[in-house]
């Protein structure tokens, strides 16, 4: 979900002049064991790879598991190192302790250490096997095999995920209901990424977050971007390099456009991670970073590490044609139309996007016939209005979290949590317990 820079900028992979940070260090790691599973490279074509395999990483803990009656909580990994998600999804282990569950965090193919072709994984044509369908099949096979190995054939499985991972959790329940009894899809923009909705919504909502704290903020940001443009028009590239601590001096309008994209994404990251306490998910963020003047600088340093992670999928299945216009939002007018997407994807990945495929494959907004899915969203999250905000049936439930940022409900309990997320987690826990009980009866 976080590949906007890579798709909108003119030089998507020439980012040497943007300063980045090193890997994040964590304390008090949860009690997971890191393991590997021999995963099929291509689940759907028996000729291309035969039965070739790669090592898919997963994390597992039996610390809380009641082997006789406990469920399996399975996190559908998204675009990044699986440890990052395990270390920032404490609600799952807290709930596992309450409901005596086995916990598994599965890494998404092509990320972290789960590289089907090693260092050549992102080459063409090898990258062609980075698809939603292949990832779901990976998770389905891993669940099936681990249940067999662990003697857990009668243990109900609940899947969890946040953002793109939340989309995958919902899709797992839709695609493999024989394996998955229910899904918590947190901050899952299943509608906007399927090409549904207003392309102006995303950056309009980022702007609203800042205006909510300070109405004058949007005018200040507009003025700052105009100053960047003025310096660029006078080719004052030294000033831009100094002002933004760039490792390499910009030298063209294309570089300036890329800089604007990174700055826009820095504000986006602040809105997404506007948690009520300091976090270390994508770098070090203070509490309520939207309020903090120093946070934007930290966000600029941190945002590149996630900038290009999902771009191959965003050129095939996932539609991210979002735009800013400087009218309904505070950012420079920067479009990313379907035509621009086609041109970029053809040049960068040698593929033609398939508009509407997610609507066909995963039902678009016709989700009322699904069952046992929670769609949770926080109203501070710019991705929220690209997801399901209204309950569609007694078992397809929308939970809206006041003062909630990006999948806040998946994070572990904190004294600074708003009452809304505490209530949301209780509702989620109750629904999941019901689904587990129903599935246990079915399996028996």
Short mmCIF file of C-alpha atoms in Angstrom, two decimals:
data_model
loop_
_atom_site.label_atom_id
_atom_site.label_comp_id
_atom_site.label_asym_id
_atom_site.label_seq_id
_atom_site.Cartn_x
_atom_site.Cartn_y
_atom_site.Cartn_z
CA UNK A 1 0.00 0.00 0.00
CA UNK A 2 2.91 2.33 0.45
CA UNK A 3 4.37 2.50 -3.03
CA UNK A 4 3.01 5.88 -4.08
CA UNK A 5 6.44 7.44 -4.52
CA UNK A 6 7.75 4.67 -6.69
CA UNK A 7 4.84 4.96 -9.08
CA UNK A 8 4.41 8.71 -9.28
CA UNK A 9 7.99 9.84 -9.54
CA UNK A 10 9.85 10.13 -12.81
CA UNK A 11 12.94 8.25 -11.64
CA UNK A 12 11.41 5.63 -9.36
CA UNK A 13 14.52 3.64 -8.56
CA UNK A 14 17.18 6.35 -8.82
CA UNK A 15 16.91 7.46 -5.23
CA UNK A 16 20.57 7.68 -4.26
CA UNK A 17 20.23 11.34 -3.44
CA UNK A 18 17.58 10.73 -0.77
CA UNK A 19 18.98 10.03 2.68
CA UNK A 20 17.73 6.83 4.32
CA UNK A 21 18.18 5.24 7.70
CA UNK A 22 19.53 1.90 8.74
CA UNK A 23 17.56 -1.04 10.14
CA UNK A 24 15.46 -0.46 13.21
CA UNK A 25 16.53 -2.16 16.44
CA UNK A 26 13.90 -3.50 18.81
CA UNK A 27 13.87 -4.40 22.47
CA UNK A 28 11.88 -7.09 24.25
CA UNK A 29 11.21 -9.21 21.19
CA UNK A 30 8.13 -11.43 21.53
CA UNK A 31 8.62 -15.16 22.08
CA UNK A 32 8.67 -16.25 18.45
CA UNK A 33 10.79 -18.93 16.85
CA UNK A 34 11.91 -18.17 13.28
CA UNK A 35 11.40 -21.06 10.88
CA UNK A 36 11.26 -21.75 7.15
CA UNK A 37 8.79 -23.62 5.01
CA UNK A 38 9.53 -25.20 1.62
CA UNK A 39 7.03 -23.24 -0.45
CA UNK A 40 5.94 -23.81 -4.06
CA UNK A 41 7.32 -21.13 -6.40
CA UNK A 42 4.39 -21.16 -8.83
CA UNK A 43 1.12 -22.65 -7.61
CA UNK A 44 -0.75 -22.25 -10.88
CA UNK A 45 1.54 -23.22 -13.74
CA UNK A 46 2.93 -26.73 -13.73
CA UNK A 47 5.22 -26.12 -16.69
CA UNK A 48 6.98 -22.88 -15.78
CA UNK A 49 8.70 -23.95 -12.56
CA UNK A 50 7.63 -27.55 -12.17
CA UNK A 51 7.45 -28.17 -8.44
CA UNK A 52 10.27 -25.74 -7.69
CA UNK A 53 10.36 -24.40 -4.14
CA UNK A 54 11.80 -21.56 -2.10
CA UNK A 55 12.21 -20.99 1.62
CA UNK A 56 9.34 -18.95 3.05
CA UNK A 57 10.03 -17.54 6.49
CA UNK A 58 7.50 -17.64 9.28
CA UNK A 59 7.47 -16.91 13.00
CA UNK A 60 5.67 -19.15 15.45
CA UNK A 61 4.97 -19.35 19.16
CA UNK A 62 3.18 -22.07 21.11
CA UNK A 63 3.58 -20.15 24.37
CA UNK A 64 -0.15 -19.61 24.85
CA UNK A 65 -1.53 -22.53 22.89
CA UNK A 66 -3.97 -25.05 24.30
CA UNK A 67 -3.30 -27.92 21.90
CA UNK A 68 -6.64 -29.56 22.62
CA UNK A 69 -8.94 -26.59 22.14
CA UNK A 70 -6.93 -23.55 21.15
CA UNK A 71 -7.34 -21.81 17.78
CA UNK A 72 -4.61 -20.73 15.38
CA UNK A 73 -4.04 -17.01 14.87
CA UNK A 74 -2.31 -16.46 11.53
CA UNK A 75 -0.94 -13.10 10.37
CA UNK A 76 -0.96 -12.67 6.60
CA UNK A 77 2.32 -10.87 6.05
CA UNK A 78 2.49 -7.85 3.81
CA UNK A 79 5.17 -5.84 2.06
CA UNK A 80 8.11 -6.01 4.43
CA UNK A 81 10.21 -8.01 6.87
CA UNK A 82 7.87 -10.18 8.92
CA UNK A 83 9.61 -9.25 12.18
CA UNK A 84 8.49 -5.64 11.69
CA UNK A 85 4.86 -6.75 11.76
CA UNK A 86 5.27 -9.25 14.58
CA UNK A 87 6.90 -6.59 16.75
CA UNK A 88 4.11 -4.10 16.11
CA UNK A 89 1.00 -6.29 16.36
CA UNK A 90 0.84 -6.99 20.06
CA UNK A 91 -2.95 -7.30 20.10
CA UNK A 92 -2.63 -10.68 18.40
CA UNK A 93 -0.40 -12.16 21.10
CA UNK A 94 -2.51 -10.54 23.84
CA UNK A 95 -5.60 -12.15 22.35
CA UNK A 96 -3.74 -15.43 21.95
CA UNK A 97 -3.05 -15.44 25.67
CA UNK A 98 -6.75 -14.87 26.39
CA UNK A 99 -8.00 -17.47 23.92
CA UNK A 100 -5.10 -19.94 24.23
CA UNK A 101 -4.08 -19.70 20.57
CA UNK A 102 -1.09 -20.75 18.53
CA UNK A 103 0.35 -17.67 16.77
CA UNK A 104 1.98 -17.65 13.34
CA UNK A 105 3.31 -14.66 11.40
CA UNK A 106 3.94 -15.64 7.77
CA UNK A 107 6.23 -13.57 5.55
CA UNK A 108 4.96 -12.47 2.15
CA UNK A 109 6.84 -13.86 -0.84
CA UNK A 110 9.45 -11.45 -2.27
CA UNK A 111 9.93 -9.62 1.04
CA UNK A 112 12.29 -10.00 3.97
CA UNK A 113 14.10 -13.31 3.56
CA UNK A 114 11.35 -15.00 1.53
CA UNK A 115 12.88 -14.44 -1.90
CA UNK A 116 11.89 -17.07 -4.50
CA UNK A 117 14.87 -16.28 -6.72
CA UNK A 118 17.31 -14.80 -4.23
CA UNK A 119 18.89 -11.55 -5.37
CA UNK A 120 17.32 -11.99 -8.80
CA UNK A 121 13.77 -12.01 -7.43
CA UNK A 122 12.93 -8.50 -8.63
CA UNK A 123 14.32 -9.06 -12.10
CA UNK A 124 12.03 -9.51 -15.09
CA UNK A 125 10.47 -12.08 -15.59
CA UNK A 126 11.06 -13.55 -12.11
CA UNK A 127 9.09 -10.76 -10.46
CA UNK A 128 6.00 -11.89 -12.38
CA UNK A 129 5.24 -14.37 -9.61
CA UNK A 130 4.70 -11.55 -7.12
CA UNK A 131 0.91 -11.58 -7.14
CA UNK A 132 -1.91 -11.55 -4.65
CA UNK A 133 -3.05 -14.97 -5.82
CA UNK A 134 0.37 -16.56 -5.32
CA UNK A 135 0.69 -15.00 -1.85
CA UNK A 136 -2.73 -16.31 -0.79
CA UNK A 137 -1.86 -19.77 -2.06
CA UNK A 138 1.38 -19.61 -0.07
CA UNK A 139 -0.56 -18.88 3.11
CA UNK A 140 -3.14 -21.57 2.37
CA UNK A 141 -0.50 -24.24 1.83
CA UNK A 142 1.46 -23.15 4.90
CA UNK A 143 -1.68 -23.31 7.07
CA UNK A 144 -2.60 -26.76 5.73
CA UNK A 145 0.86 -28.22 6.22
CA UNK A 146 1.43 -26.77 9.68
CA UNK A 147 -1.97 -27.98 10.90
CA UNK A 148 -1.00 -31.46 9.76
CA UNK A 149 2.50 -31.34 11.25
CA UNK A 150 1.28 -29.98 14.58
CA UNK A 151 -1.66 -32.33 14.90
CA UNK A 152 -3.98 -29.35 14.77
CA UNK A 153 -6.49 -30.44 12.15
CA UNK A 154 -9.42 -29.49 14.40
CA UNK A 155 -8.05 -26.10 15.41
CA UNK A 156 -9.98 -23.18 13.87
CA UNK A 157 -7.87 -20.61 12.01
CA UNK A 158 -8.41 -16.86 12.29
CA UNK A 159 -6.35 -14.62 10.01
CA UNK A 160 -5.17 -11.12 10.88
CA UNK A 161 -3.58 -8.40 8.80
CA UNK A 162 -3.08 -4.67 8.56
CA UNK A 163 -3.22 -2.45 5.46
CA UNK A 164 -2.28 -4.59 2.43
CA UNK A 165 -1.97 -7.46 4.89
CA UNK A 166 -5.53 -6.70 5.98
CA UNK A 167 -6.64 -6.95 2.38
CA UNK A 168 -4.97 -10.36 2.22
CA UNK A 169 -6.75 -11.48 5.39
CA UNK A 170 -10.13 -10.57 3.96
CA UNK A 171 -9.23 -12.26 0.68
CA UNK A 172 -8.15 -15.41 2.55
CA UNK A 173 -11.58 -15.71 4.13
CA UNK A 174 -13.22 -15.17 0.74
CA UNK A 175 -10.92 -17.48 -1.23
CA UNK A 176 -10.21 -20.22 1.33
CA UNK A 177 -13.21 -20.42 3.70
CA UNK A 178 -12.47 -24.13 4.04
CA UNK A 179 -9.27 -23.21 5.87
CA UNK A 180 -10.05 -19.85 7.46
CA UNK A 181 -12.92 -19.36 9.92
CA UNK A 182 -12.70 -15.58 10.10
CA UNK A 183 -10.60 -12.52 9.35
CA UNK A 184 -9.66 -9.27 11.04
CA UNK A 185 -8.83 -6.90 8.19
CA UNK A 186 -7.44 -3.79 9.84
CA UNK A 187 -7.07 -0.61 7.76
CA UNK A 188 -7.64 -2.62 4.60
CA UNK A 189 -8.35 -0.33 1.59
CA UNK A 190 -10.14 -3.06 -0.34
CA UNK A 191 -12.25 -0.59 -2.33
CA UNK A 192 -9.81 2.13 -3.35
CA UNK A 193 -7.13 -0.38 -4.35
CA UNK A 194 -9.72 -2.05 -6.57
CA UNK A 195 -10.11 1.22 -8.48
CA UNK A 196 -13.30 2.27 -6.72
CA UNK A 197 -13.79 5.73 -5.28
CA UNK A 198 -12.46 9.24 -5.76
CA UNK A 199 -8.73 9.46 -6.62
CA UNK A 200 -8.62 12.78 -4.72
CA UNK A 201 -9.80 11.20 -1.45
CA UNK A 202 -6.46 10.00 -0.14
CA UNK A 203 -4.52 13.27 -0.05
CA UNK A 204 -7.66 15.17 0.91
CA UNK A 205 -7.84 13.00 4.02
CA UNK A 206 -4.14 13.51 4.79
CA UNK A 207 -4.79 17.25 4.65
CA UNK A 208 -7.82 16.92 6.93
CA UNK A 209 -5.68 15.27 9.61
CA UNK A 210 -3.37 18.27 9.76
CA UNK A 211 -6.20 20.79 9.58
CA UNK A 212 -7.86 18.96 12.45
CA UNK A 213 -4.94 19.86 14.69
CA UNK A 214 -4.30 23.34 13.27
CA UNK A 215 -6.55 24.94 10.63
CA UNK A 216 -3.70 27.14 9.47
CA UNK A 217 -1.47 24.14 8.76
CA UNK A 218 -2.61 23.55 5.19
CA UNK A 219 -1.83 27.14 4.17
CA UNK A 220 1.63 26.84 5.68
CA UNK A 221 2.32 23.58 3.84
CA UNK A 222 1.09 25.05 0.56
CA UNK A 223 3.43 27.99 1.07
CA UNK A 224 6.36 25.70 1.78
CA UNK A 225 5.78 23.69 -1.38
CA UNK A 226 5.53 26.94 -3.34
CA UNK A 227 8.90 27.95 -1.91
CA UNK A 228 10.37 24.67 -3.15
CA UNK A 229 8.97 25.41 -6.59
CA UNK A 230 10.34 28.95 -6.57
CA UNK A 231 13.83 27.72 -5.71
CA UNK A 232 13.59 25.07 -8.41
CA UNK A 233 12.54 27.60 -11.05
CA UNK A 234 15.61 29.65 -10.19
CA UNK A 235 17.69 26.45 -10.28
CA UNK A 236 18.74 27.06 -6.69
CA UNK A 237 19.52 23.39 -6.28
CA UNK A 238 22.20 24.03 -3.65
CA UNK A 239 19.55 25.61 -1.43
CA UNK A 240 17.26 22.61 -1.86
CA UNK A 241 20.05 20.19 -1.04
CA UNK A 242 20.92 22.12 2.11
CA UNK A 243 17.33 22.65 3.24
CA UNK A 244 16.39 18.98 3.03
CA UNK A 245 19.78 17.43 3.89
CA UNK A 246 19.94 15.60 0.56
CA UNK A 247 22.92 13.37 -0.05
CA UNK A 248 23.09 14.50 -3.68
CA UNK A 249 22.12 17.78 -5.23
CA UNK A 250 19.00 17.78 -7.44
CA UNK A 251 19.81 18.77 -11.00
CA UNK A 252 16.60 18.70 -13.02
CA UNK A 253 12.85 19.30 -12.88
CA UNK A 254 12.47 15.53 -12.60
CA UNK A 255 14.55 15.52 -9.43
CA UNK A 256 12.43 18.32 -8.01
CA UNK A 257 9.25 16.42 -8.80
CA UNK A 258 10.69 13.42 -7.01
CA UNK A 259 11.58 15.59 -4.02
CA UNK A 260 8.03 16.90 -3.89
CA UNK A 261 6.74 13.34 -3.96
CA UNK A 262 8.95 12.34 -1.05
CA UNK A 263 7.88 15.39 0.93
CA UNK A 264 4.23 14.66 0.24
CA UNK A 265 4.73 11.10 1.41
CA UNK A 266 6.46 12.36 4.56
CA UNK A 267 3.24 14.14 5.54
CA UNK A 268 1.29 11.03 4.57
CA UNK A 269 3.42 8.90 6.87
CA UNK A 270 2.79 11.28 9.76
CA UNK A 271 -0.95 11.01 9.23
CA UNK A 272 -0.83 7.23 9.03
CA UNK A 273 1.33 6.88 12.14
CA UNK A 274 -0.45 9.48 14.24
CA UNK A 275 -0.47 7.22 17.28
CA UNK A 276 -1.01 8.61 20.79
CA UNK A 277 2.42 7.36 21.92
CA UNK A 278 5.90 7.14 20.42
CA UNK A 279 6.51 4.24 18.03
CA UNK A 280 9.41 2.62 16.22
CA UNK A 281 7.59 0.93 13.35
CA UNK A 282 9.00 2.90 10.41
CA UNK A 283 11.72 4.71 12.27
CA UNK A 284 11.35 6.71 15.45
CA UNK A 285 8.14 8.70 15.74
CA UNK A 286 6.99 10.83 18.68
CA UNK A 287 3.50 10.65 20.12
CA UNK A 288 0.96 12.46 17.94
CA UNK A 289 3.52 13.18 15.20
CA UNK A 290 1.07 15.33 13.23
CA UNK A 291 1.33 17.85 16.07
CA UNK A 292 5.13 17.74 16.28
CA UNK A 293 7.18 20.13 14.10
CA UNK A 294 10.24 17.88 14.28
CA UNK A 295 8.32 14.79 13.19
CA UNK A 296 8.18 15.82 9.53
CA UNK A 297 11.98 15.72 9.40
CA UNK A 298 12.00 12.22 10.88
CA UNK A 299 9.31 11.16 8.45
CA UNK A 300 11.36 12.40 5.49
CA UNK A 301 14.24 10.22 6.61
CA UNK A 302 12.04 7.19 7.23
CA UNK A 303 9.63 7.10 4.32
CA UNK A 304 11.92 5.82 1.59
CA UNK A 305 12.35 2.41 3.19
CA UNK A 306 8.71 1.63 2.32
CA UNK A 307 8.44 3.67 -0.85
CA UNK A 308 8.77 1.03 -3.52
CA UNK A 309 7.79 -2.19 -1.83
CA UNK A 310 4.64 -3.10 -3.72
CA UNK A 311 5.22 -1.49 -7.10
CA UNK A 312 5.15 -4.68 -9.23
CA UNK A 313 1.71 -5.57 -7.84
CA UNK A 314 0.58 -1.96 -8.18
CA UNK A 315 1.34 -2.34 -11.87
CA UNK A 316 -0.78 -5.42 -12.31
CA UNK A 317 -3.60 -5.90 -9.79
CA UNK A 318 -3.53 -3.18 -7.15
CA UNK A 319 -4.74 0.22 -8.35
CA UNK A 320 -3.22 3.27 -6.68
CA UNK A 321 -4.20 6.06 -9.02
CA UNK A 322 -4.34 8.70 -6.29
CA UNK A 323 -3.66 12.35 -7.02
CA UNK A 324 -3.13 15.65 -5.25
CA UNK A 325 -4.43 18.88 -6.79
CA UNK A 326 -3.62 21.77 -4.38
CA UNK A 327 -7.34 22.60 -4.21
CA UNK A 328 -8.95 19.89 -2.11
CA UNK A 329 -5.59 19.16 -0.47
CA UNK A 330 -2.45 21.04 0.58
CA UNK A 331 -0.03 19.38 -1.83
CA UNK A 332 1.29 20.30 -5.28
CA UNK A 333 -0.81 19.21 -8.22
CA UNK A 334 0.59 15.76 -9.02
CA UNK A 335 -1.55 13.33 -10.96
CA UNK A 336 -1.23 9.62 -11.47
CA UNK A 337 -3.84 8.81 -14.06
CA UNK A 338 -4.52 5.38 -15.55
CA UNK A 339 -2.65 6.52 -18.66
CA UNK A 340 0.35 7.60 -16.57
CA UNK A 341 0.20 4.31 -14.70
CA UNK A 342 0.23 2.40 -17.98
CA UNK A 343 3.24 4.34 -19.24
CA UNK A 344 5.17 3.88 -16.01
CA UNK A 345 4.37 0.18 -15.63
CA UNK A 346 5.23 -0.60 -19.22
CA UNK A 347 8.58 1.17 -18.92
CA UNK A 348 9.56 -0.07 -15.46
CA UNK A 349 8.17 -3.61 -15.30
CA UNK A 350 7.26 -4.44 -18.88
CA UNK A 351 3.62 -5.10 -17.97
CA UNK A 352 0.21 -3.71 -18.79
CA UNK A 353 -2.04 -3.08 -15.76
CA UNK A 354 -5.32 -4.96 -15.54
CA UNK A 355 -7.90 -2.43 -14.30
CA UNK A 356 -10.84 -3.92 -12.46
CA UNK A 357 -9.19 -7.26 -11.75
CA UNK A 358 -9.48 -6.98 -7.96
CA UNK A 359 -13.18 -6.17 -8.37
CA UNK A 360 -13.63 -9.34 -10.39
CA UNK A 361 -11.39 -11.56 -8.30
CA UNK A 362 -12.27 -10.32 -4.81
CA UNK A 363 -15.81 -9.01 -5.28
CA UNK A 364 -15.30 -5.24 -5.29
CA UNK A 365 -18.03 -3.71 -3.11
CA UNK A 366 -20.31 -6.76 -3.40
CA UNK A 367 -19.11 -8.06 -0.05
CA UNK A 368 -22.43 -8.63 1.72
CA UNK A 369 -22.40 -12.31 0.72
CA UNK A 370 -19.09 -12.83 2.52
CA UNK A 371 -19.04 -13.82 6.18
CA UNK A 372 -16.92 -13.59 9.30
CA UNK A 373 -14.84 -10.56 8.33
CA UNK A 374 -14.11 -7.52 10.48
CA UNK A 375 -13.10 -4.36 8.62
CA UNK A 376 -11.60 -1.95 11.17
CA UNK A 377 -10.53 1.60 10.35
CA UNK A 378 -9.32 4.62 12.30
CA UNK A 379 -10.63 8.02 11.36
CA UNK A 380 -7.13 9.55 11.37
CA UNK A 381 -5.94 7.09 8.73
CA UNK A 382 -5.96 8.38 5.13
CA UNK A 383 -6.49 4.81 3.92
CA UNK A 384 -9.71 4.44 5.92
CA UNK A 385 -12.16 5.85 3.38
CA UNK A 386 -10.80 3.46 0.79
CA UNK A 387 -12.12 0.60 2.89
CA UNK A 388 -15.41 -0.69 4.30
CA UNK A 389 -16.85 1.80 6.79
CA UNK A 390 -20.39 0.39 7.19
CA UNK A 391 -21.35 -3.09 8.37
CA UNK A 392 -22.78 -5.16 5.53
CA UNK A 393 -24.30 -8.00 7.53
CA UNK A 394 -24.21 -9.39 11.08
CA UNK A 395 -20.97 -11.19 10.21
CA UNK A 396 -19.34 -8.63 7.87
CA UNK A 397 -18.73 -5.98 10.45
CA UNK A 398 -17.23 -2.50 10.14
CA UNK A 399 -15.59 -1.01 13.22
CA UNK A 400 -14.71 2.68 13.10
CA UNK A 401 -12.15 3.88 15.62
CA UNK A 402 -12.31 7.53 16.66
CA UNK A 403 -8.82 9.05 16.97
CA UNK A 404 -7.35 5.88 15.48
CA UNK A 405 -4.40 5.87 13.10
CA UNK A 406 -3.27 3.12 10.72
CA UNK A 407 -4.34 -0.29 12.17
CA UNK A 408 -4.00 1.02 15.73
CA UNK A 409 -6.17 -1.86 16.92
CA UNK A 410 -3.51 -4.41 15.95
CA UNK A 411 -0.94 -2.76 18.17
CA UNK A 412 -0.48 -3.91 21.75
CA UNK A 413 -2.33 -2.27 24.62
CA UNK A 414 -0.94 1.06 25.79
CA UNK A 415 -1.94 3.39 28.62
CA UNK A 416 -2.39 6.17 26.04
CA UNK A 417 -4.90 4.21 23.96
CA UNK A 418 -8.14 6.10 23.29
CA UNK A 419 -11.31 4.53 24.64
CA UNK A 420 -12.42 3.85 21.08
CA UNK A 421 -9.65 1.36 20.34
CA UNK A 422 -10.10 -0.38 23.69
CA UNK A 423 -13.76 -0.86 22.80
CA UNK A 424 -12.88 -1.96 19.26
CA UNK A 425 -10.51 -4.66 20.52
CA UNK A 426 -13.19 -5.98 22.89
CA UNK A 427 -15.67 -6.22 20.02
CA UNK A 428 -13.07 -7.92 17.83
CA UNK A 429 -12.18 -10.39 20.60
CA UNK A 430 -15.84 -11.30 21.15
CA UNK A 431 -16.52 -11.83 17.46
CA UNK A 432 -13.40 -13.93 17.03
CA UNK A 433 -14.34 -16.09 20.03
CA UNK A 434 -17.77 -16.66 18.46
CA UNK A 435 -16.25 -17.62 15.11
CA UNK A 436 -13.83 -20.02 16.79
CA UNK A 437 -16.66 -21.70 18.69
CA UNK A 438 -18.76 -22.06 15.53
CA UNK A 439 -15.86 -23.48 13.54
CA UNK A 440 -14.95 -25.89 16.30
CA UNK A 441 -18.47 -27.33 16.14
CA UNK A 442 -18.26 -27.59 12.35
CA UNK A 443 -14.91 -29.35 12.45
CA UNK A 444 -16.19 -31.87 15.00
#
